[in-house]
mmCIF file of C-alpha atoms in Angstrom:
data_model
loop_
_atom_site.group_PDB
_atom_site.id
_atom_site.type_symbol
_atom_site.label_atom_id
_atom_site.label_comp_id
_atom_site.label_asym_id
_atom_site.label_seq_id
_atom_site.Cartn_x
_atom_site.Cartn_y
_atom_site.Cartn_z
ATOM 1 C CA UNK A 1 12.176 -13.849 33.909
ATOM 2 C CA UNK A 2 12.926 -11.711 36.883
ATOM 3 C CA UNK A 3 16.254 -9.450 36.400
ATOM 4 C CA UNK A 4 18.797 -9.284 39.255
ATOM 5 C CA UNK A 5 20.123 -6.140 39.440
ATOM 6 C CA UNK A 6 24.052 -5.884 38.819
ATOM 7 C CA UNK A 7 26.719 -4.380 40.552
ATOM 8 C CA UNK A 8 28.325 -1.152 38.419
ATOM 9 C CA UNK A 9 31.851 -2.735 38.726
ATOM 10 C CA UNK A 10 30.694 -6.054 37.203
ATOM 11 C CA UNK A 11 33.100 -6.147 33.719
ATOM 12 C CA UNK A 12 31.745 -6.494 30.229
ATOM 13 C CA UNK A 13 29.822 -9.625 29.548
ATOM 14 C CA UNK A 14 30.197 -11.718 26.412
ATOM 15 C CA UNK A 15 26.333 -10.565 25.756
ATOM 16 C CA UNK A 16 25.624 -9.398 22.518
ATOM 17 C CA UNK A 17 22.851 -6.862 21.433
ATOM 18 C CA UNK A 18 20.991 -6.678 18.553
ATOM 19 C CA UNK A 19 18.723 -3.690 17.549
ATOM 20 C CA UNK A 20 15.897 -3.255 15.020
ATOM 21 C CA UNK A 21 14.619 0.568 14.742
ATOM 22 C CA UNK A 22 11.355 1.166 14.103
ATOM 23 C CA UNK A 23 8.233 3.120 15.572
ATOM 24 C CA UNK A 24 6.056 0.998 18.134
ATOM 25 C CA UNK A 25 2.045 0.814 16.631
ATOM 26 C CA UNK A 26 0.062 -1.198 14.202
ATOM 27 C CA UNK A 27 -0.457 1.641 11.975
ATOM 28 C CA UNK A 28 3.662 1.681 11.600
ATOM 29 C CA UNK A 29 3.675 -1.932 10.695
ATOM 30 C CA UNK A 30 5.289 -2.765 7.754
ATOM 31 C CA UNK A 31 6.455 0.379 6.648
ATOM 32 C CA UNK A 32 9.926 1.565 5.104
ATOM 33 C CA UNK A 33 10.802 3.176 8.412
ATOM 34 C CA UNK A 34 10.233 -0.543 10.787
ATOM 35 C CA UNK A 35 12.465 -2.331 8.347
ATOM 36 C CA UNK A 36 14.693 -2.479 11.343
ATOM 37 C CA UNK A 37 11.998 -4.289 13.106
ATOM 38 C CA UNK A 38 10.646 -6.138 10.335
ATOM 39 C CA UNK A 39 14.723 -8.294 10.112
ATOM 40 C CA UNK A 40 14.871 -8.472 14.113
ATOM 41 C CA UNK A 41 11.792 -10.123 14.361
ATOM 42 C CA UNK A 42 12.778 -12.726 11.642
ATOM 43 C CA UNK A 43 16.058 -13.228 13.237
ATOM 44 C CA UNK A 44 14.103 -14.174 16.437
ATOM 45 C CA UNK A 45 11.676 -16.826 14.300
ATOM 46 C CA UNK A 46 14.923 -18.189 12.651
ATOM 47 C CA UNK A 47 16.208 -19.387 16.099
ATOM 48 C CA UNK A 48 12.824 -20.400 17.777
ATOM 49 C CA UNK A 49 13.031 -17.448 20.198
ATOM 50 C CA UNK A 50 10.277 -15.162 21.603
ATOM 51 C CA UNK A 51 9.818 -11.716 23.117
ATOM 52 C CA UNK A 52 9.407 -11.118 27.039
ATOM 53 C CA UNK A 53 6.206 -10.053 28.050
ATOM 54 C CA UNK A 54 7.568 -7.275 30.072
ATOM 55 C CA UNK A 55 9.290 -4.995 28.268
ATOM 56 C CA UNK A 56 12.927 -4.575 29.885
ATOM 57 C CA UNK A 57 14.864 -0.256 29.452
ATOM 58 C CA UNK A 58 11.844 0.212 26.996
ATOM 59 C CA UNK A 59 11.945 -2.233 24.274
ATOM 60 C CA UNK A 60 10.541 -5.374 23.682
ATOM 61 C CA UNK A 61 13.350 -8.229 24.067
ATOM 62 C CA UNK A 62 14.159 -11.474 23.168
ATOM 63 C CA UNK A 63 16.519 -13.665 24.885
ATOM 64 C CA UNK A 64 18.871 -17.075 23.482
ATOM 65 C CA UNK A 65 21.669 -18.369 21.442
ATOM 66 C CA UNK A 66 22.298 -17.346 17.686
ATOM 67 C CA UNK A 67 25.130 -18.187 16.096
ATOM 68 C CA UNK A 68 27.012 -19.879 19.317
ATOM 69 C CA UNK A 69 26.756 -16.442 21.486
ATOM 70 C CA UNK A 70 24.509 -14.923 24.341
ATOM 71 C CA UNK A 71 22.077 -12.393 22.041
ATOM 72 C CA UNK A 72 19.693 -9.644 23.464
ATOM 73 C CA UNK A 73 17.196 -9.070 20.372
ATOM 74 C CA UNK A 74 15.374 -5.717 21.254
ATOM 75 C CA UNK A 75 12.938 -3.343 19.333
ATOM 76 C CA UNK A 76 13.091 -0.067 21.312
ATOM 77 C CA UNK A 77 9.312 1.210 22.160
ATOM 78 C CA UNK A 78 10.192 4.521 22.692
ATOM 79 C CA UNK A 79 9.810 6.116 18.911
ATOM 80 C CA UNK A 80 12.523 6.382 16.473
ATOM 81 C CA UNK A 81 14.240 9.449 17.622
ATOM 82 C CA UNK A 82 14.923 8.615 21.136
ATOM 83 C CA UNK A 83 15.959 4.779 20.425
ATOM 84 C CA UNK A 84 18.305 6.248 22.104
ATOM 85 C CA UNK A 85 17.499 5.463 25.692
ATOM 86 C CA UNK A 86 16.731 2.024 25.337
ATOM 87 C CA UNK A 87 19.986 0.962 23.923
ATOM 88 C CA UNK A 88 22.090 2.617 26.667
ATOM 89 C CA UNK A 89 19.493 1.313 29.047
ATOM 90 C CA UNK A 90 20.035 -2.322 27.874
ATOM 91 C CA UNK A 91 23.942 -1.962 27.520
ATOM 92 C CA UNK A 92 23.944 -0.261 30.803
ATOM 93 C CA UNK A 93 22.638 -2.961 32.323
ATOM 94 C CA UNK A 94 24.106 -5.748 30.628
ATOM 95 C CA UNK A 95 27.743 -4.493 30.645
ATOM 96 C CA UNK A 96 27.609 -4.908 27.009
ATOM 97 C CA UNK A 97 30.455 -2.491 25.109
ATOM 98 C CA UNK A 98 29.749 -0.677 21.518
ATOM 99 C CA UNK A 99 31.520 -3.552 20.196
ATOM 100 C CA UNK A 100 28.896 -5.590 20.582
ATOM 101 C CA UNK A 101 26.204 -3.574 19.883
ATOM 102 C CA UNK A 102 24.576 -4.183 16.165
ATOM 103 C CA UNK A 103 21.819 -1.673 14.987
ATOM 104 C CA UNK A 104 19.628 -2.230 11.920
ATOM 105 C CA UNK A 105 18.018 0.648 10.296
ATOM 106 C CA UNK A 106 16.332 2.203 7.202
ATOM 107 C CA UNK A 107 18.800 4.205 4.847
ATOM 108 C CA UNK A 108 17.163 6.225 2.429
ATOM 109 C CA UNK A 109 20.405 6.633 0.853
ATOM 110 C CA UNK A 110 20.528 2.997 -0.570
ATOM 111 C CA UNK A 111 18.749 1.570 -3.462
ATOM 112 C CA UNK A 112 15.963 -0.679 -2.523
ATOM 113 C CA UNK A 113 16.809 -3.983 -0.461
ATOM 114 C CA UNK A 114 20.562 -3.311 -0.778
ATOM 115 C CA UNK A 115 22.457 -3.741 2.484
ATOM 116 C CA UNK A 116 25.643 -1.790 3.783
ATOM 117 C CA UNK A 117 27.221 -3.053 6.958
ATOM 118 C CA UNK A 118 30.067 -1.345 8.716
ATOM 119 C CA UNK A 119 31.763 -1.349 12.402
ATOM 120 C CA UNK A 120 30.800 2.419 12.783
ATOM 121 C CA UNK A 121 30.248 5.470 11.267
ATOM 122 C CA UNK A 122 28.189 8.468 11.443
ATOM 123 C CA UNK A 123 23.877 8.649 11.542
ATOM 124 C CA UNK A 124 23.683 9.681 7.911
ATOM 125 C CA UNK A 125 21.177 12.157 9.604
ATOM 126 C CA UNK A 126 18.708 9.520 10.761
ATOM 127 C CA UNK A 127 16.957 10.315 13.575
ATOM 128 C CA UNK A 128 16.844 7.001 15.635
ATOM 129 C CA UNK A 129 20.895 6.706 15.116
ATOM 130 C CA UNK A 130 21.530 10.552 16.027
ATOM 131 C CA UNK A 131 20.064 9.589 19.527
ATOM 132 C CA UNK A 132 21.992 6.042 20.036
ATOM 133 C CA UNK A 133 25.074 7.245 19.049
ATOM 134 C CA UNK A 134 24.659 10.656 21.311
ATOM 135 C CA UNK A 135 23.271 8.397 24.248
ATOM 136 C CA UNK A 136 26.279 5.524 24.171
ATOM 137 C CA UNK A 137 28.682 8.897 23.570
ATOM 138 C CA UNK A 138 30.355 6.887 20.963
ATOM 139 C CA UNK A 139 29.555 5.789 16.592
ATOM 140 C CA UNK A 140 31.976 2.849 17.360
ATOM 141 C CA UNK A 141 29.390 0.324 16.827
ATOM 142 C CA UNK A 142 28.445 -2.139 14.103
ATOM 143 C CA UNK A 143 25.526 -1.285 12.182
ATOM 144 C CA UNK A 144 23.291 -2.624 8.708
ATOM 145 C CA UNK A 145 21.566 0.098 7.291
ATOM 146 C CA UNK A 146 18.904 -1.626 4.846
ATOM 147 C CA UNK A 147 18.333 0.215 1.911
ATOM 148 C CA UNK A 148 14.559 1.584 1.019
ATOM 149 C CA UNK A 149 15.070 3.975 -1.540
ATOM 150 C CA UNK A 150 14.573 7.218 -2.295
ATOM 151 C CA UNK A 151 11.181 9.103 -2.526
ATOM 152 C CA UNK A 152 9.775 9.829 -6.130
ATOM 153 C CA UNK A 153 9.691 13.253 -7.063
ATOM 154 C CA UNK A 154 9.205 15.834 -4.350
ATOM 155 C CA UNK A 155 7.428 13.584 -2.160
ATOM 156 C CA UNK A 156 8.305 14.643 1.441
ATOM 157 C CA UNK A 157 11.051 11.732 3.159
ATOM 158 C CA UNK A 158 8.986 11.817 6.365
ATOM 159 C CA UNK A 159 5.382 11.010 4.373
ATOM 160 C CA UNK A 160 7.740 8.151 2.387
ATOM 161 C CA UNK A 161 9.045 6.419 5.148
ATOM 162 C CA UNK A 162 5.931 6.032 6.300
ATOM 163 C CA UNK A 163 4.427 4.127 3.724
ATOM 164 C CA UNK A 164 4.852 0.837 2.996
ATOM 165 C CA UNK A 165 6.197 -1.168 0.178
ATOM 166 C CA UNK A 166 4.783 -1.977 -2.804
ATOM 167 C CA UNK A 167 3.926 -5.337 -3.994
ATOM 168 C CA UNK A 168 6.658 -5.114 -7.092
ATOM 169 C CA UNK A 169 8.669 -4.256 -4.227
ATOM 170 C CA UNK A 170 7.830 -7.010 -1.499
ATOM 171 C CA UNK A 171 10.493 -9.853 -3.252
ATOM 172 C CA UNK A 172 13.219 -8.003 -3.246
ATOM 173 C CA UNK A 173 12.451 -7.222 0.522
ATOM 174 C CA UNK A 174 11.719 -10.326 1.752
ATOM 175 C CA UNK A 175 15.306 -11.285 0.339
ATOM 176 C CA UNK A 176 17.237 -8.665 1.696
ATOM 177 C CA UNK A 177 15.369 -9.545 5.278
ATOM 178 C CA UNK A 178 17.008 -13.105 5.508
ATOM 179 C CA UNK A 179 20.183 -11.516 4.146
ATOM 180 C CA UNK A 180 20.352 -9.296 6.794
ATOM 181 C CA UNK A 181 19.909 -12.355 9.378
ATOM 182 C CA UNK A 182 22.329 -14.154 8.057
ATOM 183 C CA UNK A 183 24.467 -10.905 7.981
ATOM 184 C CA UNK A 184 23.890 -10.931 11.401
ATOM 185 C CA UNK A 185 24.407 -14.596 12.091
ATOM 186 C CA UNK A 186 27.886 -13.863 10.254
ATOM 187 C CA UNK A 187 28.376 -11.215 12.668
ATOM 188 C CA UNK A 188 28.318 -13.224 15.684
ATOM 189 C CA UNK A 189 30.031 -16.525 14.428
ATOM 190 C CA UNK A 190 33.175 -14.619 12.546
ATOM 191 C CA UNK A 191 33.257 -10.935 13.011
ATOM 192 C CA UNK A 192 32.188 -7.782 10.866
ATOM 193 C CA UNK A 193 34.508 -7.932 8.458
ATOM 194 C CA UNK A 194 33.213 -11.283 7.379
ATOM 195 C CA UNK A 195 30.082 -10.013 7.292
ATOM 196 C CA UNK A 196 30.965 -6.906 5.405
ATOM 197 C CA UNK A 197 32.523 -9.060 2.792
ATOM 198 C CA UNK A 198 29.865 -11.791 2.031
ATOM 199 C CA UNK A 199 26.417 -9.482 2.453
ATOM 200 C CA UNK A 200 27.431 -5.784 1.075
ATOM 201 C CA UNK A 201 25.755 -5.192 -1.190
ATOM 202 C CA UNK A 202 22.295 -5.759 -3.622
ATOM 203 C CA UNK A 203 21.478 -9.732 -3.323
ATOM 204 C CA UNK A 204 23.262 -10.255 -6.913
ATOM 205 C CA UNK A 205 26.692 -8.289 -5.903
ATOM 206 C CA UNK A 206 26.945 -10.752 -2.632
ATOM 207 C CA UNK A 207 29.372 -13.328 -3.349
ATOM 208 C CA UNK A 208 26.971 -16.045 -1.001
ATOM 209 C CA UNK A 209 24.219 -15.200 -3.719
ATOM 210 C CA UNK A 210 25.960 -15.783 -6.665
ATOM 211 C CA UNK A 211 25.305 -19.417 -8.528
ATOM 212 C CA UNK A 212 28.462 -21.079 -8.919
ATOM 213 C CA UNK A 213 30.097 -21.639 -12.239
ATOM 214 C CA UNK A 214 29.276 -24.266 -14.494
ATOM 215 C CA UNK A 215 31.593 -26.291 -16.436
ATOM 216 C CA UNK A 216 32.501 -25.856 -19.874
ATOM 217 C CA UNK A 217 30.857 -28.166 -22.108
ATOM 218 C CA UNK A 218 33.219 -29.804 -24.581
ATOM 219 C CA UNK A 219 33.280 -28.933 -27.958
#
């Protein structure tokens, strides 16, 4: 797909932009850090879509519908810290404000495969957020930080990250990974505070995950 070059004046487009963080590499598959990469690429297999071949401001992208609306799915290639570059290069060029501009990320903050959205906020002193937000010159952007845990004992945060989930582990995971799609999916069709609402949380705090309550049984 050949890109046509815009001119600056052209307004903001009803685009929206989705962003995993993660580190580019097979030996970073997997881990705690690429969860970001680990939910965009299943939101791109939910909706039958597929990465360029070329990679377009740095990142690997995929292009379609989701939800009704004109996504960009992109994994910046650049290394955490300077994800950065490739989201202002992609919003640059797509006219595509903060508003519309969702990040997914690791928080080591958060139990394990619990998810916290919000419309902004600060980096929490990840690395790969401190560069998008000082690169867009803004934190007024919608964001899912995915929960991975803390490291036991005094096991260094940058070894931890690194590493890559346990088997015990994996379940939970793989839950909170369609979560966050459909977080996302909620996103798009009815705004953040939807989202916020239905997917805060562990899987058994969200209100979608709940069963629904039985009848009593006469006596």
């Amino acid at each position: 797909m050949r890109w046509i070059k815009r001119d600056s004046s052209h307004a903001a487009t009803d685009r929206f932009l989705v962003v995993g963080l993660g580190n580019p590499g097979r030996e970073y598959q997997d881990t705690r850090h690429n969860i970001g990469f680990r939910c965009a690429d299943a939101l791109v297999r939910a909706h039958g879509l597929s990465y360029n071949a070329k990679k377009r401001s740095k990142a690997i992208v995929a292009e379609g519908a989701i939800a009704g609306r004109r996504v960009l799915v992109a994994k910046p290639q650049t290394f955490m810290n300077l994800s950065g570059s490739s989201v202002q290069g992609l919003a640059a060029f797509y006219r595509i404000p903060p508003e519309h501009i969702l990040v997914i990320f690791d928080d080591l903050d958060l139990p394990t495969a619990t998810l916290r959205i919000r419309p902004k906020g600060g980096s929490g002193g990840h690395g790969g957020m401190t560069d998008i937000i000082r690169r867009l010159g803004t934190q007024d952007f919608p964001r899912v930080r995915f929960g991975i845990g803390r490291p036991p004992g005094r096991m260094d945060p940058a070894a931890y990250v690194l590493q890559r989930f346990s088997a015990g582990e994996e379940p939970a995971i793989a839950g909170a990974v369609s979560r966050a799609v459909a977080a996302v999916e909620s996103w798009l069709r009815d705004g953040i505070e939807a989202a916020m609402n239905q997917f805060n949380g562990a899987a058994t705090d969200s209100p979608v995950d709940q069963p629904a309550p039985q009848p009593r049984l006469p006596d």
